[in-house]
Amino acid sequence: MAELNDYSGPFNPNLTFNDLSKDFLLKLIRVWQFAWIELEGAWEEEVEKRYGVHVAMGCDLQMWLRCADLCNTKYVKIAKIPMKNAVDCLKALQLPLDNTMGAVYPTTQEIRNENHAIVTVTRCPSLEFYEKNAPHRIVPMCQIVEPPLIDRYKVSQEVQLTATKLPPRLAPDEIACQWDYRMPAAKGTRVRTKEEVVDETPNPPEIDDLSGPYYPHLTHANFSKPFLMKMMQAWQYAWLVQNEGYYLTVRMRFGSTVADACELGAWTRVAEKINRAKRRYAKAANIELNTVTDSLKLLQLAMDSTMGYLPATYDIKSPNHVIMRIGKGSTPDYLDNTPIPRTSPMYHEGGGPIMERYLVNDEIKVTPLRLPPRNESDDIDCEWEMRL
């Protein structure tokens, strides 16, 4: 079938991300970036209101370090980055959803040679939010969490990282922060010049990976569709890792009851802000939310999508009455295989209320028909009835 530029047409229970046009995928990825940052902020807020900002930031750091170890290393393999110098580290920072390519955290780079670069974050939405709403978070986040986080995000530990400017700042027109990347070169080793490793064209070509020169003006639009598809799968994995990183840290410190409550609060906030209040998925896909099947489109487009990580089948009795079955996918197997299994709280207590927010339409009633633990006789994880 022809690639879809939006999802204004009928619900397709067999839809895949490959059925979407590249332009549609780019809109979707932008929503994923908002969701990625929102989930972290939601967890941070849930922990802070119980134990204070310093405990929340401690949990935050442990989560981000885990994400960097499990996910950023995956990104550089997909992108075929050799990770041999400081400029390769700048490529690695272009790949996470919270990247340096401009849409979220725009940067400028002063690249001296392949082993030395200075990166300036010219605008930071997180800092702007803290300055306006939570100034007490600026020092612990920017001075305690961020330096070890960026050091791990750059993947290569052979490249030395130094923060040369960190918040708080004196005025909103100042830069957010600045970082110096250096890789010591052995005596006698030839160090390539900036011109040999950087292509400063304002219009980079479409690329299949980042094995070539560093493009300071790169955007997701320059990724080929196959490259985007690989990265989208990696970002879905990272979404689970981010949540689990926070959950496991909180549970180890404060127990399962607190961790379960924080998780429910965090996911409720994400669903409320990303799906419901701002209707980001519906707007990106041009979806009118008049029926249950309209709202099911939103579940297909979310990062925890019913098109793969949570593979779904549907018994569509009418446009306003659907039974959805989630098959064996990356969750809850992923949850079962973590150090502390916990499928029951996530599904039994949080599943219904969170799903209702994901569906956006307040008139849709969600009823669980079957929940984990899974029967050994089949691969059904859960079953939900949705009525309007």
mmCIF file of C-alpha atoms in Angstrom:
data_model
loop_
_atom_site.group_PDB
_atom_site.id
_atom_site.type_symbol
_atom_site.label_atom_id
_atom_site.label_comp_id
_atom_site.label_asym_id
_atom_site.label_seq_id
_atom_site.Cartn_x
_atom_site.Cartn_y
_atom_site.Cartn_z
ATOM 1 C CA MET A 1 0.000 0.000 0.000
ATOM 2 C CA ALA A 2 1.056 3.635 -0.426
ATOM 3 C CA GLU A 3 2.896 5.205 2.494
ATOM 4 C CA LEU A 4 0.688 7.207 4.833
ATOM 5 C CA ASN A 5 1.378 10.909 5.343
ATOM 6 C CA ASP A 6 -1.040 10.944 8.274
ATOM 7 C CA TYR A 7 -3.520 8.605 9.949
ATOM 8 C CA SER A 8 -6.753 10.381 9.097
ATOM 9 C CA GLY A 9 -8.027 7.324 7.233
ATOM 10 C CA PRO A 10 -9.502 4.116 8.646
ATOM 11 C CA PHE A 11 -7.935 2.170 11.488
ATOM 12 C CA ASN A 12 -5.536 -0.479 10.202
ATOM 13 C CA PRO A 13 -4.988 -3.268 12.758
ATOM 14 C CA ASN A 14 -1.986 -4.508 10.751
ATOM 15 C CA LEU A 15 -0.222 -1.151 10.454
ATOM 16 C CA THR A 16 3.566 -0.980 10.906
ATOM 17 C CA PHE A 17 5.915 1.974 11.187
ATOM 18 C CA ASN A 18 7.244 1.059 7.760
ATOM 19 C CA ASP A 19 3.807 1.936 6.337
ATOM 20 C CA LEU A 20 4.305 5.570 7.387
ATOM 21 C CA SER A 21 6.055 8.085 5.159
ATOM 22 C CA LYS A 22 9.351 9.532 6.284
ATOM 23 C CA ASP A 23 7.720 12.928 6.865
ATOM 24 C CA PHE A 24 5.095 11.275 9.069
ATOM 25 C CA LEU A 25 7.812 9.436 11.003
ATOM 26 C CA LEU A 26 9.645 12.724 11.589
ATOM 27 C CA LYS A 27 6.518 14.244 13.133
ATOM 28 C CA LEU A 28 6.102 11.167 15.292
ATOM 29 C CA ILE A 29 9.732 11.250 16.454
ATOM 30 C CA ARG A 30 9.239 14.857 17.567
ATOM 31 C CA VAL A 31 6.396 13.694 19.830
ATOM 32 C CA TRP A 32 8.584 10.873 21.112
ATOM 33 C CA GLN A 33 11.190 13.452 22.120
ATOM 34 C CA PHE A 34 8.632 15.300 24.225
ATOM 35 C CA ALA A 35 7.458 12.012 25.761
ATOM 36 C CA TRP A 36 11.044 10.957 26.553
ATOM 37 C CA ILE A 37 11.737 14.144 28.492
ATOM 38 C CA GLU A 38 8.298 14.111 30.126
ATOM 39 C CA LEU A 39 8.754 10.599 31.545
ATOM 40 C CA GLU A 40 12.026 11.562 33.219
ATOM 41 C CA GLY A 41 10.494 14.753 34.607
ATOM 42 C CA ALA A 42 7.449 12.875 35.886
ATOM 43 C CA TRP A 43 9.553 10.327 37.786
ATOM 44 C CA GLU A 44 11.716 13.119 39.168
ATOM 45 C CA GLU A 45 8.661 14.985 40.434
ATOM 46 C CA GLU A 46 7.120 11.877 42.025
ATOM 47 C CA VAL A 47 10.301 11.118 43.983
ATOM 48 C CA GLU A 48 10.985 14.736 44.923
ATOM 49 C CA LYS A 49 7.577 15.312 46.470
ATOM 50 C CA ARG A 50 8.179 12.321 48.740
ATOM 51 C CA TYR A 51 11.875 12.604 49.608
ATOM 52 C CA GLY A 52 13.206 15.948 48.388
ATOM 53 C CA VAL A 53 15.214 17.197 45.453
ATOM 54 C CA HIS A 54 18.581 15.653 46.334
ATOM 55 C CA VAL A 55 17.146 12.139 46.625
ATOM 56 C CA ALA A 56 15.258 12.636 43.355
ATOM 57 C CA MET A 57 18.413 13.778 41.578
ATOM 58 C CA GLY A 58 20.329 10.810 42.967
ATOM 59 C CA CYS A 59 17.739 8.458 41.479
ATOM 60 C CA ASP A 60 17.803 10.508 38.290
ATOM 61 C CA LEU A 61 21.548 10.058 37.915
ATOM 62 C CA GLN A 62 21.407 6.295 38.430
ATOM 63 C CA MET A 63 18.676 6.020 35.808
ATOM 64 C CA TRP A 64 20.575 8.101 33.233
ATOM 65 C CA LEU A 65 23.831 6.224 33.734
ATOM 66 C CA ARG A 66 21.984 2.951 33.161
ATOM 67 C CA CYS A 67 20.367 4.385 30.034
ATOM 68 C CA ALA A 68 23.728 5.508 28.691
ATOM 69 C CA ASP A 69 25.324 2.115 29.276
ATOM 70 C CA LEU A 70 22.476 0.089 27.768
ATOM 71 C CA CYS A 71 21.176 2.427 25.063
ATOM 72 C CA ASN A 72 23.796 4.905 23.858
ATOM 73 C CA THR A 73 26.192 2.063 23.154
ATOM 74 C CA LYS A 74 23.416 0.493 21.048
ATOM 75 C CA TYR A 75 22.934 3.748 19.123
ATOM 76 C CA VAL A 76 26.580 4.033 18.086
ATOM 77 C CA LYS A 77 26.564 0.443 16.810
ATOM 78 C CA ILE A 78 23.486 1.117 14.688
ATOM 79 C CA ALA A 79 25.081 4.311 13.353
ATOM 80 C CA LYS A 80 28.456 2.609 12.741
ATOM 81 C CA ILE A 81 30.421 5.259 14.613
ATOM 82 C CA PRO A 82 34.011 4.045 15.169
ATOM 83 C CA MET A 83 34.366 5.990 18.479
ATOM 84 C CA LYS A 84 38.050 6.764 17.938
ATOM 85 C CA ASN A 85 38.156 10.484 18.754
ATOM 86 C CA ALA A 86 36.352 13.486 20.238
ATOM 87 C CA VAL A 87 34.437 14.189 17.032
ATOM 88 C CA ASP A 88 32.994 10.669 17.154
ATOM 89 C CA CYS A 89 31.648 11.558 20.609
ATOM 90 C CA LEU A 90 29.822 14.524 19.074
ATOM 91 C CA LYS A 91 28.205 12.128 16.594
ATOM 92 C CA ALA A 92 27.114 9.885 19.469
ATOM 93 C CA LEU A 93 25.378 12.844 21.115
ATOM 94 C CA GLN A 94 23.299 13.397 17.968
ATOM 95 C CA LEU A 95 21.563 10.035 18.379
ATOM 96 C CA PRO A 96 19.549 9.926 21.661
ATOM 97 C CA LEU A 97 16.062 11.428 21.709
ATOM 98 C CA ASP A 98 17.467 14.133 24.009
ATOM 99 C CA ASN A 99 20.072 14.957 21.361
ATOM 100 C CA THR A 100 22.178 17.945 20.330
ATOM 101 C CA MET A 101 20.808 18.290 16.794
ATOM 102 C CA GLY A 102 18.737 21.383 17.512
ATOM 103 C CA ALA A 103 15.125 20.382 18.051
ATOM 104 C CA VAL A 104 15.532 19.923 21.810
ATOM 105 C CA TYR A 105 18.992 21.061 22.920
ATOM 106 C CA PRO A 106 20.534 23.215 20.141
ATOM 107 C CA THR A 107 24.312 23.503 20.218
ATOM 108 C CA THR A 108 27.234 25.174 18.499
ATOM 109 C CA GLN A 109 30.617 23.491 18.129
ATOM 110 C CA GLU A 110 34.120 24.857 17.977
ATOM 111 C CA ILE A 111 36.064 21.931 16.567
ATOM 112 C CA ARG A 112 39.833 22.432 16.743
ATOM 113 C CA ASN A 113 40.746 18.997 15.357
ATOM 114 C CA GLU A 114 39.514 15.402 15.591
ATOM 115 C CA ASN A 115 40.664 15.186 19.218
ATOM 116 C CA HIS A 116 39.490 18.538 20.574
ATOM 117 C CA ALA A 117 36.069 20.178 20.433
ATOM 118 C CA ILE A 118 34.159 22.716 22.508
ATOM 119 C CA VAL A 119 30.379 22.314 22.543
ATOM 120 C CA THR A 120 28.049 25.094 23.682
ATOM 121 C CA VAL A 121 24.410 24.374 24.510
ATOM 122 C CA THR A 122 22.800 27.615 23.407
ATOM 123 C CA ARG A 123 19.308 26.819 24.660
ATOM 124 C CA CYS A 124 18.088 24.289 27.218
ATOM 125 C CA PRO A 125 14.315 23.824 27.690
ATOM 126 C CA SER A 126 14.964 21.898 30.914
ATOM 127 C CA LEU A 127 16.940 24.804 32.377
ATOM 128 C CA GLU A 128 14.284 27.270 31.262
ATOM 129 C CA PHE A 129 11.618 25.196 33.019
ATOM 130 C CA TYR A 130 13.701 25.024 36.201
ATOM 131 C CA GLU A 131 14.403 28.765 36.150
ATOM 132 C CA LYS A 132 10.701 29.505 35.920
ATOM 133 C CA ASN A 133 9.196 26.737 38.056
ATOM 134 C CA ALA A 134 11.840 24.955 40.146
ATOM 135 C CA PRO A 135 15.033 26.994 40.659
ATOM 136 C CA HIS A 136 16.040 24.713 43.546
ATOM 137 C CA ARG A 137 16.691 21.944 41.006
ATOM 138 C CA ILE A 138 19.247 23.870 38.936
ATOM 139 C CA VAL A 139 22.380 23.224 41.001
ATOM 140 C CA PRO A 140 21.760 19.517 41.728
ATOM 141 C CA MET A 141 20.725 18.777 38.137
ATOM 142 C CA CYS A 142 23.222 20.908 36.247
ATOM 143 C CA GLN A 143 26.246 20.632 38.533
ATOM 144 C CA ILE A 144 25.852 17.168 40.108
ATOM 145 C CA VAL A 145 23.855 15.040 37.656
ATOM 146 C CA GLU A 146 24.782 16.470 34.272
ATOM 147 C CA PRO A 147 28.620 16.166 34.243
ATOM 148 C CA PRO A 148 28.774 12.391 34.891
ATOM 149 C CA LEU A 149 25.726 11.913 32.661
ATOM 150 C CA ILE A 150 27.272 13.669 29.642
ATOM 151 C CA ASP A 151 30.530 11.853 30.299
ATOM 152 C CA ARG A 152 28.701 8.529 29.937
ATOM 153 C CA TYR A 153 26.477 9.743 27.070
ATOM 154 C CA LYS A 154 29.535 10.396 24.901
ATOM 155 C CA VAL A 155 30.258 6.621 25.100
ATOM 156 C CA SER A 156 34.055 6.782 24.741
ATOM 157 C CA GLN A 157 35.792 6.996 28.113
ATOM 158 C CA GLU A 158 39.100 7.747 26.391
ATOM 159 C CA VAL A 159 37.825 11.223 25.579
ATOM 160 C CA GLN A 160 38.164 13.587 28.544
ATOM 161 C CA LEU A 161 35.200 15.849 29.323
ATOM 162 C CA THR A 162 35.395 19.146 31.210
ATOM 163 C CA ALA A 163 32.474 21.448 31.966
ATOM 164 C CA THR A 164 33.682 25.001 31.302
ATOM 165 C CA LYS A 165 30.341 26.724 32.021
ATOM 166 C CA LEU A 166 27.394 25.432 34.040
ATOM 167 C CA PRO A 167 24.174 27.002 35.395
ATOM 168 C CA PRO A 168 22.916 28.883 37.247
ATOM 169 C CA ARG A 169 23.236 31.760 34.823
ATOM 170 C CA LEU A 170 22.855 35.470 35.471
ATOM 171 C CA ALA A 171 20.505 36.256 32.595
ATOM 172 C CA PRO A 172 18.213 34.254 30.290
ATOM 173 C CA ASP A 173 20.156 35.336 27.196
ATOM 174 C CA GLU A 174 23.329 33.625 28.426
ATOM 175 C CA ILE A 175 24.321 30.200 27.119
ATOM 176 C CA ALA A 176 23.031 27.218 29.071
ATOM 177 C CA CYS A 177 26.320 25.328 29.444
ATOM 178 C CA GLN A 178 29.615 24.571 27.699
ATOM 179 C CA TRP A 179 31.759 21.438 27.471
ATOM 180 C CA ASP A 180 35.335 20.733 26.416
ATOM 181 C CA TYR A 181 36.089 17.358 24.768
ATOM 182 C CA ARG A 182 39.716 16.275 24.495
ATOM 183 C CA MET A 183 41.416 13.031 23.585
ATOM 184 C CA PRO A 184 45.135 12.799 24.363
ATOM 185 C CA ALA A 185 47.160 11.711 21.343
ATOM 186 C CA ALA A 186 50.281 9.610 21.638
ATOM 187 C CA LYS A 187 53.460 11.441 20.724
ATOM 188 C CA GLY A 188 54.091 11.224 17.008
ATOM 189 C CA THR A 189 50.476 10.334 16.177
ATOM 190 C CA ARG A 190 49.008 12.315 13.316
ATOM 191 C CA VAL A 191 45.898 14.232 14.380
ATOM 192 C CA ARG A 192 43.466 15.006 11.584
ATOM 193 C CA THR A 193 42.374 18.589 11.071
ATOM 194 C CA LYS A 194 38.831 19.863 11.394
ATOM 195 C CA GLU A 195 38.559 20.030 7.615
ATOM 196 C CA GLU A 196 39.327 16.318 7.348
ATOM 197 C CA VAL A 197 36.605 15.145 9.749
ATOM 198 C CA VAL A 198 33.851 17.787 9.604
ATOM 199 C CA ASP A 199 31.441 18.735 6.817
ATOM 200 C CA GLU A 200 29.830 22.085 7.654
ATOM 201 C CA THR A 201 27.380 22.116 4.773
ATOM 202 C CA PRO A 202 24.085 23.677 5.906
ATOM 203 C CA ASN A 203 22.245 21.000 3.920
ATOM 204 C CA PRO A 204 23.676 17.572 4.764
ATOM 205 C CA PRO A 205 22.826 14.693 2.418
ATOM 206 C CA GLU A 206 20.569 11.801 3.336
ATOM 207 C CA ILE A 207 22.697 9.237 5.153
ATOM 208 C CA ASP A 208 22.363 5.598 6.203
ATOM 209 C CA ASP A 209 24.711 5.889 9.202
ATOM 210 C CA LEU A 210 27.245 8.211 10.856
ATOM 211 C CA SER A 211 30.394 6.449 9.698
ATOM 212 C CA GLY A 212 31.363 9.398 7.505
ATOM 213 C CA PRO A 213 32.182 13.011 8.414
ATOM 214 C CA TYR A 214 30.588 14.836 11.307
ATOM 215 C CA TYR A 215 27.728 17.082 10.157
ATOM 216 C CA PRO A 216 27.097 19.915 12.672
ATOM 217 C CA HIS A 217 23.834 20.797 10.891
ATOM 218 C CA LEU A 218 22.434 17.273 10.818
ATOM 219 C CA THR A 219 18.761 16.668 11.648
ATOM 220 C CA HIS A 220 16.564 13.588 11.688
ATOM 221 C CA ALA A 221 15.386 14.637 8.221
ATOM 222 C CA ASN A 222 18.859 13.702 6.932
ATOM 223 C CA PHE A 223 18.510 10.120 8.186
ATOM 224 C CA SER A 224 17.381 7.681 5.515
ATOM 225 C CA LYS A 225 14.119 5.921 6.299
ATOM 226 C CA PRO A 226 15.896 2.589 7.010
ATOM 227 C CA PHE A 227 18.248 4.427 9.401
ATOM 228 C CA LEU A 228 15.283 6.089 11.115
ATOM 229 C CA MET A 229 13.511 2.748 11.492
ATOM 230 C CA LYS A 230 16.538 1.209 13.204
ATOM 231 C CA MET A 231 16.815 4.169 15.549
ATOM 232 C CA MET A 232 13.099 4.097 16.349
ATOM 233 C CA GLN A 233 13.378 0.504 17.480
ATOM 234 C CA ALA A 234 16.356 1.449 19.654
ATOM 235 C CA TRP A 235 14.444 4.398 21.142
ATOM 236 C CA GLN A 236 11.545 2.105 22.035
ATOM 237 C CA TYR A 237 13.988 -0.102 23.905
ATOM 238 C CA ALA A 238 15.434 2.979 25.610
ATOM 239 C CA TRP A 239 11.929 4.024 26.712
ATOM 240 C CA LEU A 240 11.661 0.787 28.691
ATOM 241 C CA VAL A 241 15.192 1.130 30.050
ATOM 242 C CA GLN A 242 14.533 4.684 31.227
ATOM 243 C CA ASN A 243 11.410 3.679 33.132
ATOM 244 C CA GLU A 244 12.991 0.549 34.577
ATOM 245 C CA GLY A 245 16.105 2.450 35.610
ATOM 246 C CA TYR A 246 14.061 4.800 37.738
ATOM 247 C CA TYR A 247 11.763 2.054 39.024
ATOM 248 C CA LEU A 248 14.555 -0.249 40.160
ATOM 249 C CA THR A 249 16.486 2.588 41.797
ATOM 250 C CA VAL A 250 13.433 3.757 43.760
ATOM 251 C CA ARG A 251 12.444 0.216 44.714
ATOM 252 C CA MET A 252 15.903 -0.664 45.999
ATOM 253 C CA ARG A 253 15.926 2.473 48.148
ATOM 254 C CA PHE A 254 12.345 2.706 49.344
ATOM 255 C CA GLY A 255 10.537 -0.547 48.557
ATOM 256 C CA SER A 256 7.983 -1.756 46.061
ATOM 257 C CA THR A 257 4.985 0.178 47.398
ATOM 258 C CA VAL A 258 6.705 3.518 46.862
ATOM 259 C CA ALA A 259 8.126 2.484 43.488
ATOM 260 C CA ASP A 260 4.718 1.301 42.265
ATOM 261 C CA ALA A 261 3.062 4.545 43.378
ATOM 262 C CA CYS A 262 5.751 6.681 41.730
ATOM 263 C CA GLU A 263 5.483 4.695 38.519
ATOM 264 C CA LEU A 264 1.713 5.045 38.356
ATOM 265 C CA GLY A 265 2.037 8.786 38.970
ATOM 266 C CA ALA A 266 4.749 9.162 36.340
ATOM 267 C CA TRP A 267 2.903 7.280 33.591
ATOM 268 C CA THR A 268 -0.350 9.047 34.417
ATOM 269 C CA ARG A 269 1.389 12.393 33.949
ATOM 270 C CA VAL A 270 2.961 11.356 30.643
ATOM 271 C CA ALA A 271 -0.363 10.097 29.295
ATOM 272 C CA GLU A 272 -2.147 13.212 30.529
ATOM 273 C CA LYS A 273 0.329 15.736 29.134
ATOM 274 C CA ILE A 274 1.485 14.071 25.925
ATOM 275 C CA ASN A 275 -1.615 12.159 24.814
ATOM 276 C CA ARG A 276 -4.568 13.885 26.391
ATOM 277 C CA ALA A 277 -3.979 17.555 27.279
ATOM 278 C CA LYS A 278 -1.850 18.535 24.277
ATOM 279 C CA ARG A 279 -3.020 15.714 22.004
ATOM 280 C CA ARG A 280 0.433 15.517 20.456
ATOM 281 C CA TYR A 281 -0.063 12.163 18.731
ATOM 282 C CA ALA A 282 -3.519 13.060 17.454
ATOM 283 C CA LYS A 283 -2.274 16.355 16.034
ATOM 284 C CA ALA A 284 0.854 14.849 14.465
ATOM 285 C CA ALA A 285 -1.237 12.142 12.777
ATOM 286 C CA ASN A 286 -4.310 14.277 11.962
ATOM 287 C CA ILE A 287 -6.621 11.905 13.850
ATOM 288 C CA GLU A 288 -10.209 12.834 14.706
ATOM 289 C CA LEU A 289 -11.104 11.065 17.949
ATOM 290 C CA ASN A 290 -14.739 10.138 17.416
ATOM 291 C CA THR A 291 -14.699 6.363 17.918
ATOM 292 C CA VAL A 292 -12.855 3.661 19.834
ATOM 293 C CA THR A 293 -11.019 2.633 16.673
ATOM 294 C CA ASP A 294 -9.888 6.252 16.222
ATOM 295 C CA SER A 295 -8.341 6.190 19.687
ATOM 296 C CA LEU A 296 -6.699 2.829 19.041
ATOM 297 C CA LYS A 297 -4.594 4.605 16.414
ATOM 298 C CA LEU A 298 -2.952 6.543 19.247
ATOM 299 C CA LEU A 299 -1.839 3.302 20.914
ATOM 300 C CA GLN A 300 -0.170 2.282 17.664
ATOM 301 C CA LEU A 301 1.848 5.502 17.420
ATOM 302 C CA ALA A 302 3.096 5.798 21.007
ATOM 303 C CA MET A 303 6.653 4.815 21.896
ATOM 304 C CA ASP A 304 5.281 1.817 23.809
ATOM 305 C CA SER A 305 3.421 0.948 20.621
ATOM 306 C CA THR A 306 0.884 -1.800 19.977
ATOM 307 C CA MET A 307 2.641 -2.334 16.631
ATOM 308 C CA GLY A 308 5.644 -4.176 18.034
ATOM 309 C CA TYR A 309 6.735 -3.815 21.625
ATOM 310 C CA LEU A 310 3.198 -4.592 22.736
ATOM 311 C CA PRO A 311 1.860 -6.507 19.703
ATOM 312 C CA ALA A 312 -1.920 -6.336 19.608
ATOM 313 C CA THR A 313 -4.750 -8.164 17.870
ATOM 314 C CA TYR A 314 -8.303 -6.866 17.761
ATOM 315 C CA ASP A 315 -11.816 -8.238 17.836
ATOM 316 C CA ILE A 316 -13.649 -5.254 16.347
ATOM 317 C CA LYS A 317 -17.311 -5.752 17.158
ATOM 318 C CA SER A 318 -18.126 -2.204 16.028
ATOM 319 C CA PRO A 319 -16.176 1.073 15.701
ATOM 320 C CA ASN A 320 -17.158 1.766 19.318
ATOM 321 C CA HIS A 321 -16.704 -1.688 20.829
ATOM 322 C CA VAL A 322 -13.353 -3.464 20.571
ATOM 323 C CA ILE A 323 -11.596 -6.276 22.416
ATOM 324 C CA MET A 324 -7.823 -5.777 22.276
ATOM 325 C CA ARG A 325 -5.400 -8.575 23.125
ATOM 326 C CA ILE A 326 -1.751 -7.838 23.791
ATOM 327 C CA GLY A 327 0.469 -10.713 22.742
ATOM 328 C CA LYS A 328 3.868 -11.811 23.897
ATOM 329 C CA GLY A 329 6.245 -8.963 23.138
ATOM 330 C CA SER A 330 9.076 -7.096 24.784
ATOM 331 C CA THR A 331 6.889 -6.422 27.812
ATOM 332 C CA PRO A 332 5.991 -7.804 30.255
ATOM 333 C CA ASP A 333 8.789 -10.278 29.460
ATOM 334 C CA TYR A 334 11.170 -7.380 29.953
ATOM 335 C CA LEU A 335 9.659 -6.723 33.365
ATOM 336 C CA ASP A 336 9.688 -10.405 34.288
ATOM 337 C CA ASN A 337 13.387 -10.657 33.482
ATOM 338 C CA THR A 338 14.488 -7.633 35.504
ATOM 339 C CA PRO A 339 16.147 -8.235 38.901
ATOM 340 C CA ILE A 340 12.828 -7.579 40.656
ATOM 341 C CA PRO A 341 9.766 -8.986 38.797
ATOM 342 C CA ARG A 342 6.712 -6.756 39.063
ATOM 343 C CA THR A 343 4.123 -7.341 36.348
ATOM 344 C CA SER A 344 1.168 -7.379 38.743
ATOM 345 C CA PRO A 345 1.339 -3.792 40.064
ATOM 346 C CA MET A 346 1.990 -2.349 36.612
ATOM 347 C CA TYR A 347 -0.933 -4.108 34.943
ATOM 348 C CA HIS A 348 -3.451 -4.645 37.744
ATOM 349 C CA GLU A 349 -3.263 -1.205 39.326
ATOM 350 C CA GLY A 350 -1.972 1.069 36.599
ATOM 351 C CA GLY A 351 -3.002 -0.467 33.296
ATOM 352 C CA GLY A 352 -6.630 0.616 33.045
ATOM 353 C CA PRO A 353 -6.331 4.252 34.214
ATOM 354 C CA ILE A 354 -3.213 4.834 32.125
ATOM 355 C CA MET A 355 -4.769 3.295 29.013
ATOM 356 C CA GLU A 356 -7.855 5.478 29.366
ATOM 357 C CA ARG A 357 -5.615 8.530 29.270
ATOM 358 C CA TYR A 358 -3.669 7.148 26.318
ATOM 359 C CA LEU A 359 -6.964 6.830 24.421
ATOM 360 C CA VAL A 360 -7.724 10.537 25.154
ATOM 361 C CA ASN A 361 -11.494 10.298 24.583
ATOM 362 C CA ASP A 362 -13.040 10.635 28.049
ATOM 363 C CA GLU A 363 -16.145 8.720 26.980
ATOM 364 C CA ILE A 364 -14.273 5.469 26.339
ATOM 365 C CA LYS A 365 -14.566 2.943 29.152
ATOM 366 C CA VAL A 366 -11.688 0.473 29.502
ATOM 367 C CA THR A 367 -12.323 -2.851 31.254
ATOM 368 C CA PRO A 368 -9.576 -5.433 31.868
ATOM 369 C CA LEU A 369 -10.702 -8.926 30.872
ATOM 370 C CA ARG A 370 -7.424 -10.716 31.436
ATOM 371 C CA LEU A 371 -4.218 -9.606 33.149
ATOM 372 C CA PRO A 372 -0.811 -11.120 33.972
ATOM 373 C CA PRO A 373 0.599 -13.436 35.064
ATOM 374 C CA ARG A 374 0.408 -15.065 31.652
ATOM 375 C CA ASN A 375 -1.045 -18.554 31.186
ATOM 376 C CA GLU A 376 1.567 -21.038 30.087
ATOM 377 C CA SER A 377 -0.843 -22.348 27.459
ATOM 378 C CA ASP A 378 -0.725 -19.248 25.234
ATOM 379 C CA ASP A 379 1.099 -16.015 24.531
ATOM 380 C CA ILE A 380 -1.595 -13.558 25.599
ATOM 381 C CA ASP A 381 -0.298 -11.013 28.103
ATOM 382 C CA CYS A 382 -3.517 -9.107 28.671
ATOM 383 C CA GLU A 383 -6.954 -8.457 27.206
ATOM 384 C CA TRP A 384 -9.005 -5.243 27.346
ATOM 385 C CA GLU A 385 -12.544 -4.314 26.409
ATOM 386 C CA MET A 386 -13.081 -0.765 25.143
ATOM 387 C CA ARG A 387 -16.534 0.726 24.737
ATOM 388 C CA LEU A 388 -17.868 4.113 23.811
#
